Short mmCIF file of C-alpha atoms in Angstrom, two decimals:
data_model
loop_
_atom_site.label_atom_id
_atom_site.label_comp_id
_atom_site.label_asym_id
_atom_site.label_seq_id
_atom_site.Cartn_x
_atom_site.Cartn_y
_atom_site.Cartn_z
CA UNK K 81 100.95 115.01 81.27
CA UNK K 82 98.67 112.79 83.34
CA UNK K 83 98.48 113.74 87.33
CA UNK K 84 99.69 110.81 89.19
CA UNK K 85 101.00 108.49 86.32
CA UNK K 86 103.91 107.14 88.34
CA UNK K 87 101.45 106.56 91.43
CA UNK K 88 100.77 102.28 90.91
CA UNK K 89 97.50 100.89 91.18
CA UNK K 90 97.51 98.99 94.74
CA UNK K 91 93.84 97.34 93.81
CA UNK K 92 92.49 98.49 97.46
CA UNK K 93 94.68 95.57 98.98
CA UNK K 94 93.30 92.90 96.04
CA UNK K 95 96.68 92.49 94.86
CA UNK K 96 99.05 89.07 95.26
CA UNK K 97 102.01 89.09 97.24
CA UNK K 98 104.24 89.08 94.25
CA UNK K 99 102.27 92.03 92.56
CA UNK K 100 101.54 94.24 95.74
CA UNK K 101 105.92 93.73 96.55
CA UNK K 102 106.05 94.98 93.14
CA UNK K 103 104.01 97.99 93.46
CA UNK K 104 105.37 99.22 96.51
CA UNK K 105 108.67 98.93 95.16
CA UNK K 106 108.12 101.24 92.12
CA UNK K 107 106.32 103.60 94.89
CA UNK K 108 109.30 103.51 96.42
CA UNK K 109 111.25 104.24 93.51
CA UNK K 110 109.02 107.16 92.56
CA UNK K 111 109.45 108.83 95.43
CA UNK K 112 113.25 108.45 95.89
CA UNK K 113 113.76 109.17 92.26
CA UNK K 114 111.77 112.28 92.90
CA UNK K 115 112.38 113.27 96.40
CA UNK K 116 115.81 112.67 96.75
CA UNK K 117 117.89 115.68 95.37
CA UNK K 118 115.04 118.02 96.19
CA UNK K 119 114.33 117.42 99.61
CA UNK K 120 117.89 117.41 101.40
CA UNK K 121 118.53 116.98 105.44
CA UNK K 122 117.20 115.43 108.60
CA UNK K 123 113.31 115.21 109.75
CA UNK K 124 113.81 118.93 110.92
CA UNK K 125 113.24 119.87 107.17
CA UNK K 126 109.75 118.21 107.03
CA UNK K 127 108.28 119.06 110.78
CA UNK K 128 110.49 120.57 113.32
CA UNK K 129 111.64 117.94 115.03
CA UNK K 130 110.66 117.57 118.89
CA UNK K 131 113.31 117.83 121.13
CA UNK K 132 114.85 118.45 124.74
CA UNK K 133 117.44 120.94 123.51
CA UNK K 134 116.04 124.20 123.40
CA UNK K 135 117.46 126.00 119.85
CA UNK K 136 117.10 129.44 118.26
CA UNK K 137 114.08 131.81 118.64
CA UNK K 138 112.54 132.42 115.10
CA UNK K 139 109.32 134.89 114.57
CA UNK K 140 105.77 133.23 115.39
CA UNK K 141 103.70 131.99 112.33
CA UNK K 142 100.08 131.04 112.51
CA UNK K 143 100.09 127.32 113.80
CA UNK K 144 102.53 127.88 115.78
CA UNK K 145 102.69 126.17 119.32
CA UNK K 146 102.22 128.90 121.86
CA UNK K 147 103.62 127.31 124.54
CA UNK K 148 107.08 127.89 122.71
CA UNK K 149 106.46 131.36 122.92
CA UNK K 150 109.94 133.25 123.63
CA UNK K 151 108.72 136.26 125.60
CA UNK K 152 112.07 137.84 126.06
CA UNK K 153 112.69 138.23 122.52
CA UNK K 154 109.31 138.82 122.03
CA UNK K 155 109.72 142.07 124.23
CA UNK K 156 112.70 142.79 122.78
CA UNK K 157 111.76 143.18 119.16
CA UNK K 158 108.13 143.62 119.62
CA UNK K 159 107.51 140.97 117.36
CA UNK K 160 105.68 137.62 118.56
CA UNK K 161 109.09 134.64 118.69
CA UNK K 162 108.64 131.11 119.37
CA UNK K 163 111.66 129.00 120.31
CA UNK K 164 112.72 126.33 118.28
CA UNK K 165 113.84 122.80 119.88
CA UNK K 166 116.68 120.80 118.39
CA UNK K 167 115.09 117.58 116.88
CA UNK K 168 116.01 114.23 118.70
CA UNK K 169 118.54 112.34 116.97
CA UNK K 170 115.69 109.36 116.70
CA UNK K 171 112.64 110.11 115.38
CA UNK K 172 109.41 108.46 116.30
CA UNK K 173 106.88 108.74 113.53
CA UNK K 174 103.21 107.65 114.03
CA UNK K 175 101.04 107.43 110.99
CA UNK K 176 97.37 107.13 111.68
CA UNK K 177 95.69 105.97 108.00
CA UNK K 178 92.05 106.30 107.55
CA UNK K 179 91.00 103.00 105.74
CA UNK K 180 87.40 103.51 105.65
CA UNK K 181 85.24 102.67 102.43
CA UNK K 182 85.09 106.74 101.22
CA UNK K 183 88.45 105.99 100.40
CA UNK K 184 88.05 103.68 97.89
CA UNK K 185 87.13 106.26 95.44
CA UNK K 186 88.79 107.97 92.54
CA UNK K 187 87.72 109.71 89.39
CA UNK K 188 91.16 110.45 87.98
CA UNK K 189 94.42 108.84 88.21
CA UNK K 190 94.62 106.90 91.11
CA UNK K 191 92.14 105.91 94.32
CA UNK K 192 92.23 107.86 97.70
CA UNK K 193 93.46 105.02 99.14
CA UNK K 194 96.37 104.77 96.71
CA UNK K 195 97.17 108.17 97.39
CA UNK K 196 96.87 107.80 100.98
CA UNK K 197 99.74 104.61 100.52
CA UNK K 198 101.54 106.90 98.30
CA UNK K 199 101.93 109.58 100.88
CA UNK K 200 102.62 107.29 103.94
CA UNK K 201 105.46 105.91 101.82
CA UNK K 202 106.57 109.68 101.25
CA UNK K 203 106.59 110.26 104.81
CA UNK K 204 108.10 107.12 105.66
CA UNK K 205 111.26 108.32 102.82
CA UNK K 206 111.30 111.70 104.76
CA UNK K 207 112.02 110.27 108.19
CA UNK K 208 113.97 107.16 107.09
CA UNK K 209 117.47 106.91 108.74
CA UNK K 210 119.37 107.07 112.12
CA UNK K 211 117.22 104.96 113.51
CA UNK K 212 114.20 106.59 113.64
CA UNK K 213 110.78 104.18 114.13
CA UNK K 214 108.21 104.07 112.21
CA UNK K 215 104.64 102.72 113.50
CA UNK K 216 101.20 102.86 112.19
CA UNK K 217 97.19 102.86 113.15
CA UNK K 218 94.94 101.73 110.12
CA UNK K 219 91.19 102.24 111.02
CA UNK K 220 88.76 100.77 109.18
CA UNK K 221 85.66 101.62 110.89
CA UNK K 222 84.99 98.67 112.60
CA UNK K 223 88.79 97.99 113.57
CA UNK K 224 91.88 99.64 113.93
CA UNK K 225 94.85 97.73 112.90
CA UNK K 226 98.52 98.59 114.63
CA UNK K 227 101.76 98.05 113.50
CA UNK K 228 104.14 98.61 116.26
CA UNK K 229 106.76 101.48 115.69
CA UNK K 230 110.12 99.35 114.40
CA UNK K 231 113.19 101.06 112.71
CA UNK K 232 114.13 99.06 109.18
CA UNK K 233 113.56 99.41 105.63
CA UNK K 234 112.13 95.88 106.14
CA UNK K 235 109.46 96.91 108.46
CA UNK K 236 108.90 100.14 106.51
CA UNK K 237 107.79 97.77 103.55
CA UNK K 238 105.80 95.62 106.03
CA UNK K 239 104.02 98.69 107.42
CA UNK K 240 103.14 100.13 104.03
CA UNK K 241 101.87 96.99 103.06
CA UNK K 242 99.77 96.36 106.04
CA UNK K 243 98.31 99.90 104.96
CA UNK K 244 97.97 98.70 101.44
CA UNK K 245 96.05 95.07 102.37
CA UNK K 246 93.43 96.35 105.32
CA UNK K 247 90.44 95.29 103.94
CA UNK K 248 87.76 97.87 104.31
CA UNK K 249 85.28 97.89 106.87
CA UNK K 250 81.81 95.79 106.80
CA UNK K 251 78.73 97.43 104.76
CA UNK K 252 76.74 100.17 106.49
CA UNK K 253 79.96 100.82 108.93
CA UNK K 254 80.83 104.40 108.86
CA UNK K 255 84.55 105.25 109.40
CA UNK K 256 85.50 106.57 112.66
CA UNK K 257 89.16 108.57 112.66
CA UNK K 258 87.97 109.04 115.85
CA UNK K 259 89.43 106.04 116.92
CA UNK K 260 92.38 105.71 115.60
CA UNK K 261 93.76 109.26 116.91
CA UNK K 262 92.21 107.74 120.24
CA UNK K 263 94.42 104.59 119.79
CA UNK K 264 97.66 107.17 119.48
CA UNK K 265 96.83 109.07 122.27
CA UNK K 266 96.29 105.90 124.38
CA UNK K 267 98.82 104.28 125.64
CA UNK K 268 100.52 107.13 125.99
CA UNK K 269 104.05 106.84 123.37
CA UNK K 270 107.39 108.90 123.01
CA UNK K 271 107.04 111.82 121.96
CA UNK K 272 107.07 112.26 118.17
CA UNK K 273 105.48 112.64 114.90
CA UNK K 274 102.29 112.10 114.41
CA UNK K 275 100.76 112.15 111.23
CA UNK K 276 96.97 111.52 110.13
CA UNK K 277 96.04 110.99 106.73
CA UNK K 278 92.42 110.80 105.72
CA UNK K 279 90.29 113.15 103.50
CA UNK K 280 88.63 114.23 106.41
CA UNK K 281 85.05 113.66 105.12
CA UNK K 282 82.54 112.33 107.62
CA UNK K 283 81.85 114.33 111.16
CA UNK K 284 84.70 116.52 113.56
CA UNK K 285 84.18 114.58 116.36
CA UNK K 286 87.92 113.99 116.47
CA UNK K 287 89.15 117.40 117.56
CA UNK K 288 89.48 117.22 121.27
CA UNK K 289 91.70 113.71 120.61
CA UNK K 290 93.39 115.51 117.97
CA UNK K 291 93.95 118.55 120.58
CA UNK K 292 95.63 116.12 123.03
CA UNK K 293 97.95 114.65 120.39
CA UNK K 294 99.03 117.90 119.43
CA UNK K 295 99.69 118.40 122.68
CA UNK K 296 102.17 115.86 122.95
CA UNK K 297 103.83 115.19 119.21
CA UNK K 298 104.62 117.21 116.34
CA UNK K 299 101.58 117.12 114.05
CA UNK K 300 101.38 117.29 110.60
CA UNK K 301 97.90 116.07 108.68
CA UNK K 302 97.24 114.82 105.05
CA UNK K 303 94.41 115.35 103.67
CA UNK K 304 93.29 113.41 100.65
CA UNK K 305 91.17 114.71 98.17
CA UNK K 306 89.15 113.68 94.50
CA UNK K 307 87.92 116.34 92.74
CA UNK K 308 84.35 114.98 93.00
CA UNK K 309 84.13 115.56 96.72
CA UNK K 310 84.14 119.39 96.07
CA UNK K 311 82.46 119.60 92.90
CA UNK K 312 79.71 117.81 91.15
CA UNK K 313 79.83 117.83 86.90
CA UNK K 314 77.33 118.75 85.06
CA UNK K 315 75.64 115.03 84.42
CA UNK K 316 72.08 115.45 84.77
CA UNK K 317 70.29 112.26 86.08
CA UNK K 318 72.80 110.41 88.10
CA UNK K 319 72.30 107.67 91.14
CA UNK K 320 74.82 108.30 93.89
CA UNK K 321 75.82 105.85 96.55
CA UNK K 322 76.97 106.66 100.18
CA UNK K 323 80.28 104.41 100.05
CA UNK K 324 80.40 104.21 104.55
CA UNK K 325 76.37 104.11 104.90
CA UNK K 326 75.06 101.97 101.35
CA UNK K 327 72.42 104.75 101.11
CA UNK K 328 71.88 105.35 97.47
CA UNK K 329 70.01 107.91 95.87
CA UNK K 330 68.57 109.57 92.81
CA UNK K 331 70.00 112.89 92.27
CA UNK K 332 69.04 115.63 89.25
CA UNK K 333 72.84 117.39 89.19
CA UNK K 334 71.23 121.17 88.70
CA UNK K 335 73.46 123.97 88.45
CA UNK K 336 72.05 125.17 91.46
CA UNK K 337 72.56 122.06 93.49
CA UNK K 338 76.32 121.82 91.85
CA UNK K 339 76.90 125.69 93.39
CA UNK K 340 75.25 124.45 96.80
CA UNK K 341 77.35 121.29 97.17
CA UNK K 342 80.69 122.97 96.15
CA UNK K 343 79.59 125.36 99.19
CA UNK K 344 78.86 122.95 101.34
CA UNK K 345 82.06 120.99 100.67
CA UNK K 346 84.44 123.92 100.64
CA UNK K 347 82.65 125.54 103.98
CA UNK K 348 83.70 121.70 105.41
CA UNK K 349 86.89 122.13 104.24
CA UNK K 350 87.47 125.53 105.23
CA UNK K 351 86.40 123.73 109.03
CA UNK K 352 88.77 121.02 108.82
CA UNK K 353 91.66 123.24 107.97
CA UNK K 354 91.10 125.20 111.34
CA UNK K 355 89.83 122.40 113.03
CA UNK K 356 93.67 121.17 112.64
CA UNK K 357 95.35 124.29 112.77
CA UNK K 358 93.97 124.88 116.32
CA UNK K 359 95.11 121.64 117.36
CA UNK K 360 98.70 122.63 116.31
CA UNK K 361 99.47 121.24 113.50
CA UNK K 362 99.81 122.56 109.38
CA UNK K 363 97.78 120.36 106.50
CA UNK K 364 99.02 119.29 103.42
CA UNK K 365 96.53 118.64 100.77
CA UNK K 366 96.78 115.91 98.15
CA UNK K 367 94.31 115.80 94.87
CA UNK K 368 94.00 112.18 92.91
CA UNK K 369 93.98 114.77 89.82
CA UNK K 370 96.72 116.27 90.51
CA UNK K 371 100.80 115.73 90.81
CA UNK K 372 100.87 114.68 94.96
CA UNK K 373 104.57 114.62 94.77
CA UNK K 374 105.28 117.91 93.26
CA UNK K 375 102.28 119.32 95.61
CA UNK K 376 104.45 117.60 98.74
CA UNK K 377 107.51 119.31 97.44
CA UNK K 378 106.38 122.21 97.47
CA UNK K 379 104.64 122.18 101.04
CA UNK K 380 108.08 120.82 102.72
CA UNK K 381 109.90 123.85 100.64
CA UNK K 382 107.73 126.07 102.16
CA UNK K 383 108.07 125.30 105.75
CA UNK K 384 111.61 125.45 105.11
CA UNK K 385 111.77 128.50 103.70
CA UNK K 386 109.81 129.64 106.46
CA UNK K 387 111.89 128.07 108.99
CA UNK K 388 115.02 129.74 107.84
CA UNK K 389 113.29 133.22 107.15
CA UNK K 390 112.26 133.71 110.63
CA UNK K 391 115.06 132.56 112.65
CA UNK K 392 116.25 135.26 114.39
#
């Protein structure tokens, strides 16, 4: 079976009104259809929610904020506890959606920037009800476009399509992610959610604004992936173009060059990963060649399980 076969084309925001509505409602579909069932209970199942109540003390895991440390228990049972908070009835969720040209690439099934709709409207699913807010940050590069935080399933279409339709930046602009966690952090919000999806490719300049939103929101990050930024194939004579700078070159794919840029790209990887982890929040990879919604699944069932394991 094809990875991704359900995921609809979105055209990188070419698409009319009529067809784009369209698309994002079989999204939608998709990922009720295979979400719902699955994935029962509140936002606490996907992120632990933020809160003023203080709950139970559960053991530490790495990631872990250790400001929530629970030294009492800690001494008691020798093993590191952090304290759980009760989630907030209303949920504030911040999505922060790297639109930059590198994501208008795809080798398989779908685009990154398909995938990167696809998993907004996943997260927007997840945190849907009770009134919980939904807002969202698209940076291009040269812009960052906002979508104030609104509760609704109408404004949860309008935000996914305001993902769908930014237009990417001008040519030669780099991304900058930069920015848009810069644009969360500043004005200061409610605390929340925060969740930045982006495959994470160009420079970790980001980490200090990262550090500071961590600091104040629950923070998950999605990273999206094709296979061909971690491996090259073996093609021989082949004239690759830098999507963000226009730079194109004429490349020999050896099989030593093919080892030294799957290196490269998983020692960058391997950096982002603790980059975010240190900054206090988990990543969830998703793969264009790959099933993202059984691969989200599975991460959400995990920090479950591991929420109820080490309650204590």
């Amino acid at each position: 079976m094809a990875a991704n076969r359900d995921l609809p084309s979105l055209g990188a925001g070419l698409l009319e009104e009529p067809q784009l509505t369209a698309a994002l409602k079989m999204l939608e579909l998709s990922v009720r259809r295979k979400l719902d069932g699955v994935l029962q209970g509140e936002h606490l199942g996907l992120i632990p929610g933020p809160g003023s109540e203080p709950g139970e003390a559960r053991a530490y895991q790495p990631g872990d904020d250790v400001r929530r440390m629970e030294w009492s228990v800690t001494a008691r049972t020798t093993q590191p506890h952090v304290r759980q908070m009760i989630a907030d009835r209303e949920l504030e969720t911040w999505l922060v959606v790297d639109a930059s040209a590198s994501l208008d690439f795809g080798t398989a099934e779908c685009t990154k920037r398909d995938l990167a709709v696809a998993a907004a409207a996943a997260i927007v699913h997840l945190t849907t009800g009770g009134g919980n807010r939904h807002g969202a940050l698209v940076v291009t590069g040269d812009d960052v476009v906002r979508v104030p935080a609104r509760a609704g399933r109408a404004h949860a279409q309008n935000l996914l399509k305001a993902i769908a339709t930014t237009r990417r930046s001008a040519p030669d602009v780099r991304g900058d992610l930069k920015a848009g966690i810069e644009a969360l952090r500043r004005p200061q919000r409610r605390r929340g959610l925060a969740v930045i999806i982006s495959d994470f490719l160009g420079p970790i300049d980001w980490e200090r604004s990262l550090r500071a939103i961590g600091a104040h929101h629950e923070l998950l990050a999605i990273e999206v992936l094709d296979p061909r930024d971690l491996e090259l194939p073996a093609i021989g004579e082949v004239t690759l173009a830098d999507a963000e700078s226009g730079e194109i070159r004429d490349v020999t794919v050896t099989e030593d060059l093919r080892r030294d840029f799957a290196a490269a790209a998983r020692a960058h990887q391997q950096k982002v990963h603790r980059t975010i982890r240190s900054c206090g929040g988990p990543t969830l990879t998703l793969r264009t060649d790959r099933e993202w919604i059984a691969d989200m699944v599975k991460f959400v069932a995990q920090r479950r399980r591991g929420l109820a394991a080490g309650v204590g």
